mmCIF file of C-alpha atoms in Angstrom:
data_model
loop_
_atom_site.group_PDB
_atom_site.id
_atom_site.type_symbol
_atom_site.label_atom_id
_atom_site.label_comp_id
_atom_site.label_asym_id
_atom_site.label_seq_id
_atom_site.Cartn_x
_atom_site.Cartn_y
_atom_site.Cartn_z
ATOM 1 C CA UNK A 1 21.613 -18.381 -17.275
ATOM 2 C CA UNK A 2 24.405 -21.506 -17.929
ATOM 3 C CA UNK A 3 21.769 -23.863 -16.754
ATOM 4 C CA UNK A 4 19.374 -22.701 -19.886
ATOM 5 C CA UNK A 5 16.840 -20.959 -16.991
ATOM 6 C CA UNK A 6 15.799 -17.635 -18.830
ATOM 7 C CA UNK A 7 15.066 -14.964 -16.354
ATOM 8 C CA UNK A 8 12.829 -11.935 -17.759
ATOM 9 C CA UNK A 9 12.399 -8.576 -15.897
ATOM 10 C CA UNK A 10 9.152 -6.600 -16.810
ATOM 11 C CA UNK A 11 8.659 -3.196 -14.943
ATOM 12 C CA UNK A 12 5.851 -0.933 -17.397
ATOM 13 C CA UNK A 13 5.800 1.573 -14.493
ATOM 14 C CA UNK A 14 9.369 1.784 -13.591
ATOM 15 C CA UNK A 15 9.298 1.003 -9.798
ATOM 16 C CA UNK A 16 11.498 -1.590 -9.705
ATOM 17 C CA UNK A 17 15.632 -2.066 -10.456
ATOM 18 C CA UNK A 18 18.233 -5.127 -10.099
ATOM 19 C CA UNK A 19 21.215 -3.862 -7.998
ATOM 20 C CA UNK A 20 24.313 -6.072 -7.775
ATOM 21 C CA UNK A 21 25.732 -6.554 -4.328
ATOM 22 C CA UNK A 22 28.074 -9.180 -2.631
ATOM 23 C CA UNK A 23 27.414 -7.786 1.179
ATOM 24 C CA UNK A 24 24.620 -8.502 3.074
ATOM 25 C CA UNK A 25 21.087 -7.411 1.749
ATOM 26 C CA UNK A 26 20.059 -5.857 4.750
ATOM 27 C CA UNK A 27 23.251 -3.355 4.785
ATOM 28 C CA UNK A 28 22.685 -2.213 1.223
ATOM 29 C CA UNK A 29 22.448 1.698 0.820
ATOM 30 C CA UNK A 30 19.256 1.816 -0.703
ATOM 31 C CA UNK A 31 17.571 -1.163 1.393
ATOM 32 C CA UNK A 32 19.324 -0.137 5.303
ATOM 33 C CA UNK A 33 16.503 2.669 6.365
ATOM 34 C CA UNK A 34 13.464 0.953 4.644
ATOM 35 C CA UNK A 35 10.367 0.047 7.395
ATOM 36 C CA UNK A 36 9.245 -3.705 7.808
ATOM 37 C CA UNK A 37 7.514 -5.598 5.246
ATOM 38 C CA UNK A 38 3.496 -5.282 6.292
ATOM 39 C CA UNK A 39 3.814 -9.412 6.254
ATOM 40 C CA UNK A 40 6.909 -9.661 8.679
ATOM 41 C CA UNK A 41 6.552 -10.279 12.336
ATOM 42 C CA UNK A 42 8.037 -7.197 12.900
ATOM 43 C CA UNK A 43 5.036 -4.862 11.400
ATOM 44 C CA UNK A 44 3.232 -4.571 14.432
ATOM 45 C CA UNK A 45 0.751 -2.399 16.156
ATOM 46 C CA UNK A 46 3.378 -0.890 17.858
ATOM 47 C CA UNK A 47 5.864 -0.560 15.954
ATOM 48 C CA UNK A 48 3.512 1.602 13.220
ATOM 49 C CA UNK A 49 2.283 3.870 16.444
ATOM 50 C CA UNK A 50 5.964 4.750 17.079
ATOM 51 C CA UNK A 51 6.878 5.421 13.892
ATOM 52 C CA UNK A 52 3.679 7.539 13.535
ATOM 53 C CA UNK A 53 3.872 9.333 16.547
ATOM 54 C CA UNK A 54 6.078 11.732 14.786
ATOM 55 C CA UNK A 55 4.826 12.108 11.478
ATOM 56 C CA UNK A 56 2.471 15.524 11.088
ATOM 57 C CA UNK A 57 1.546 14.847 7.149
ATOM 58 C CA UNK A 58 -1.370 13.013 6.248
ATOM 59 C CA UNK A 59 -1.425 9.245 7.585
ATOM 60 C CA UNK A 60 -1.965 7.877 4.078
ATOM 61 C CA UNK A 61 1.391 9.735 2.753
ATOM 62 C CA UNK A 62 2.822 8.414 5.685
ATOM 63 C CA UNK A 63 1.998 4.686 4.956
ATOM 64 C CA UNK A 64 3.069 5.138 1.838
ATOM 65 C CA UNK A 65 6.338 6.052 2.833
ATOM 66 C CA UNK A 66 8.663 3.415 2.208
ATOM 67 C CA UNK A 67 10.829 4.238 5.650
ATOM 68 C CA UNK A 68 7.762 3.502 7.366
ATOM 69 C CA UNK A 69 6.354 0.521 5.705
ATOM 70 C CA UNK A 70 7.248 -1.161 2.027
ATOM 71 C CA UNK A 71 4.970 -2.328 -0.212
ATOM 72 C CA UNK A 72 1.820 -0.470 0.076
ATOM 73 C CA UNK A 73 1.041 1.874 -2.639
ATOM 74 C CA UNK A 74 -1.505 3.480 -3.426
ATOM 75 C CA UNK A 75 -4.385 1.585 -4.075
ATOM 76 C CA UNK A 76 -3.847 -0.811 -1.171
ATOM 77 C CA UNK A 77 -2.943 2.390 1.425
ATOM 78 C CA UNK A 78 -7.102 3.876 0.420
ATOM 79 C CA UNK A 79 -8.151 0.107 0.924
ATOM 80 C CA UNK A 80 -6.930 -0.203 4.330
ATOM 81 C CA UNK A 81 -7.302 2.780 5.427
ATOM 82 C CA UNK A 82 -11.148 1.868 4.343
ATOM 83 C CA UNK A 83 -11.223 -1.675 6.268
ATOM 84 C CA UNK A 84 -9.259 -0.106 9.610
ATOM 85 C CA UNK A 85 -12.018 3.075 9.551
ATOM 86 C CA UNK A 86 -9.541 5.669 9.847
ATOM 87 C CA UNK A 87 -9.639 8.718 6.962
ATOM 88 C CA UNK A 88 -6.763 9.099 4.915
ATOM 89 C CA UNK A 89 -6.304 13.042 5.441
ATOM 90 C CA UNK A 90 -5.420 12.722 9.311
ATOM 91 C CA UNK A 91 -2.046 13.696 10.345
ATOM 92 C CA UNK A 92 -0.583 10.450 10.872
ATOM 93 C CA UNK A 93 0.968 11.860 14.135
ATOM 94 C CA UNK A 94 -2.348 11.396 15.671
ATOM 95 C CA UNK A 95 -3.488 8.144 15.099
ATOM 96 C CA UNK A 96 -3.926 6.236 18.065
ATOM 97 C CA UNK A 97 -2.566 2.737 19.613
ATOM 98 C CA UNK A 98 -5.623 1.275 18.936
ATOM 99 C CA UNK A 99 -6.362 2.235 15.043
ATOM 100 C CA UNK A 100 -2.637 1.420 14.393
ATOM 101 C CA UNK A 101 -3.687 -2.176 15.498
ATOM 102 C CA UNK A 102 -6.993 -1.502 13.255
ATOM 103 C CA UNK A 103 -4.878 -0.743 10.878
ATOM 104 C CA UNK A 104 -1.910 -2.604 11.094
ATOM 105 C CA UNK A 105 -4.312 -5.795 10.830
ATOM 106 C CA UNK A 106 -5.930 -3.596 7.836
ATOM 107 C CA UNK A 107 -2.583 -3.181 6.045
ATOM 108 C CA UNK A 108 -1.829 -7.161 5.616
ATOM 109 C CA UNK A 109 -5.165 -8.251 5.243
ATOM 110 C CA UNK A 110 -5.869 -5.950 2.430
ATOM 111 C CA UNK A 111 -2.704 -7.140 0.798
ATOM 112 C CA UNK A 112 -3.439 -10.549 1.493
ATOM 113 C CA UNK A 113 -6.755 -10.597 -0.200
ATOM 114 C CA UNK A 114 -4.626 -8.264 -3.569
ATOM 115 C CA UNK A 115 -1.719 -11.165 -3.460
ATOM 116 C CA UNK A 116 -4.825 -13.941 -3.671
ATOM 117 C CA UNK A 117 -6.715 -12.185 -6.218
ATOM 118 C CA UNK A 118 -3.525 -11.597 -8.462
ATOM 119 C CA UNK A 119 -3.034 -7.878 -7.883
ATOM 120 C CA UNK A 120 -4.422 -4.869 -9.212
ATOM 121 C CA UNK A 121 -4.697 -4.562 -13.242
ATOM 122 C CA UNK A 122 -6.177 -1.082 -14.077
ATOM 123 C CA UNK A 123 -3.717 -0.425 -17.370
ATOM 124 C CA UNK A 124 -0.727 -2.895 -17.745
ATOM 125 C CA UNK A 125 -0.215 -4.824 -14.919
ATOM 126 C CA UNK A 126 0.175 -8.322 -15.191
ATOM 127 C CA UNK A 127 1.898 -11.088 -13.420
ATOM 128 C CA UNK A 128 4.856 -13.379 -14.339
ATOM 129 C CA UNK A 129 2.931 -15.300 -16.812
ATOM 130 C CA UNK A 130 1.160 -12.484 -18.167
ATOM 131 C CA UNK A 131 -2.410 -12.999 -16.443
ATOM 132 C CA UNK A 132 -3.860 -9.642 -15.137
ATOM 133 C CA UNK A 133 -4.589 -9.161 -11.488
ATOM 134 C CA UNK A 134 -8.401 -9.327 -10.035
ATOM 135 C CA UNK A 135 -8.690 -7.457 -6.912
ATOM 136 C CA UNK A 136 -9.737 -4.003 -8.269
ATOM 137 C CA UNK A 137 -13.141 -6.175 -8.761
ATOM 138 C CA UNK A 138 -13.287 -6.247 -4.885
ATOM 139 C CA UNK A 139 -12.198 -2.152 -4.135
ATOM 140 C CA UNK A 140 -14.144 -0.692 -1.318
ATOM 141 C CA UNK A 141 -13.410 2.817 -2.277
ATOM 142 C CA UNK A 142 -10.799 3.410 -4.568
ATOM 143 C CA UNK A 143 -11.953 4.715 -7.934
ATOM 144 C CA UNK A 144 -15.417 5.169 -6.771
ATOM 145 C CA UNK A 145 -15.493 8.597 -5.922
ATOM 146 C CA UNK A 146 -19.651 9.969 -6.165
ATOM 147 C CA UNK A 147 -20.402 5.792 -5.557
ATOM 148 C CA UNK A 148 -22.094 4.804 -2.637
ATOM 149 C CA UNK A 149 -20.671 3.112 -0.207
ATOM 150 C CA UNK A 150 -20.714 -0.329 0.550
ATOM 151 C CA UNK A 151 -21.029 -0.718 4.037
ATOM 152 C CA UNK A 152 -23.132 2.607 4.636
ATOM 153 C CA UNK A 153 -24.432 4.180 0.968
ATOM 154 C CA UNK A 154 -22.754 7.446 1.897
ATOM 155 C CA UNK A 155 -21.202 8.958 -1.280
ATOM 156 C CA UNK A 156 -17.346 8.229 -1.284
ATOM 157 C CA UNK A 157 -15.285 11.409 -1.603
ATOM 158 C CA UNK A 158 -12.202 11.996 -3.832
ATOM 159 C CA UNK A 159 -9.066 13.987 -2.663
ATOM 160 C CA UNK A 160 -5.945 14.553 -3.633
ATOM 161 C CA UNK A 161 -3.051 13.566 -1.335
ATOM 162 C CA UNK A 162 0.817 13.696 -2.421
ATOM 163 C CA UNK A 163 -0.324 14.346 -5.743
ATOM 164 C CA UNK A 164 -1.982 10.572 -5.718
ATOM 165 C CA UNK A 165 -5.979 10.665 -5.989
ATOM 166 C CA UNK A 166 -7.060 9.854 -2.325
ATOM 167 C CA UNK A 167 -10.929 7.973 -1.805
ATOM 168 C CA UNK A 168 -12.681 7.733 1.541
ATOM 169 C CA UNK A 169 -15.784 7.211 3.096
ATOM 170 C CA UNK A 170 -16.798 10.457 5.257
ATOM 171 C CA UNK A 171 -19.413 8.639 7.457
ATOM 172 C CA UNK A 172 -16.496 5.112 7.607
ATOM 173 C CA UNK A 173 -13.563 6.598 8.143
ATOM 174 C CA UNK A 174 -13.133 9.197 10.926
#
């Protein structure tokens, strides 16, 4: 930049982009119909029941789904899901008040604990200064399909969901 700041943009996986735009953020075509951020006031218990109520596909393709919700992916969507007890498979339609406030609090907790710990580094993540993330060292279920688990040393299970591998406690997460 003129004032000799250099400004570096590192995207391995290809998620990200720089758009140019002199309007307001919030009224930009690709940003207008995106959910809350999970960190924002305005993630709430409620809020995620509504917007569930009429989903019928499977509540973790649903949280995924940046209209919903930003910034849970995949990894973070099997950890929560995990922490709030509720199985990944269930149409998201019928999730209740109550585990949307299980999992709501599940949901920014979860990426609490992943911004503390650096993120997630299973290939080629790394962060701004090229230090990998540590919280895959804390997963509950996610890559430990045929592992016990944790909290009850039933086996975690391994599905596929949206074409993204799914993991889930059958005796946890109902």
């Amino acid at each position: 930049l003129q004032n000799g700041t250099v400004l570096r943009y590192h995207d391995p996986r290809r998620f990200g982009a720089w758009l140019w735009f002199s309007g307001a953020v919030e009224t930009h075509q690709l940003i207008e119909k995106l959910g809350p951020e999970p960190l924002e006031d305005a993630f709430t218990a409620d809020y995620l029941h509504a917007a569930l109520s009429t989903q019928k596909r499977a509540l973790k393709l649903a949280l995924m789904d940046n209209h919903i919700v930003v910034g849970v992916g995949n990894i973070y969507a099997n950890e929560a899901l995990f922490a709030a007890g509720v199985r990944p498979t269930r149409p998201a339609g019928q999730v209740s008040h109550e585990e949307c406030q299980r999992l709501a609090a599940a949901i920014r907790a979860t990426l609490l604990r992943a911004i503390e710990a650096g993120g997630s580094t299973l290939r080629d993540f790394t962060d701004a200064i090229g230090k990998p993330g540590y919280f895959q060292q804390h997963y509950a279920v996610y890559g430990r399909d045929g592992l016990p688990c944790h909290a009850c040393a039933t086996l975690v299970q391994h599905t596929r969901l949206g074409q993204r591998s799914s993991f889930y406690c059958p005796h946890c997460q109902t």
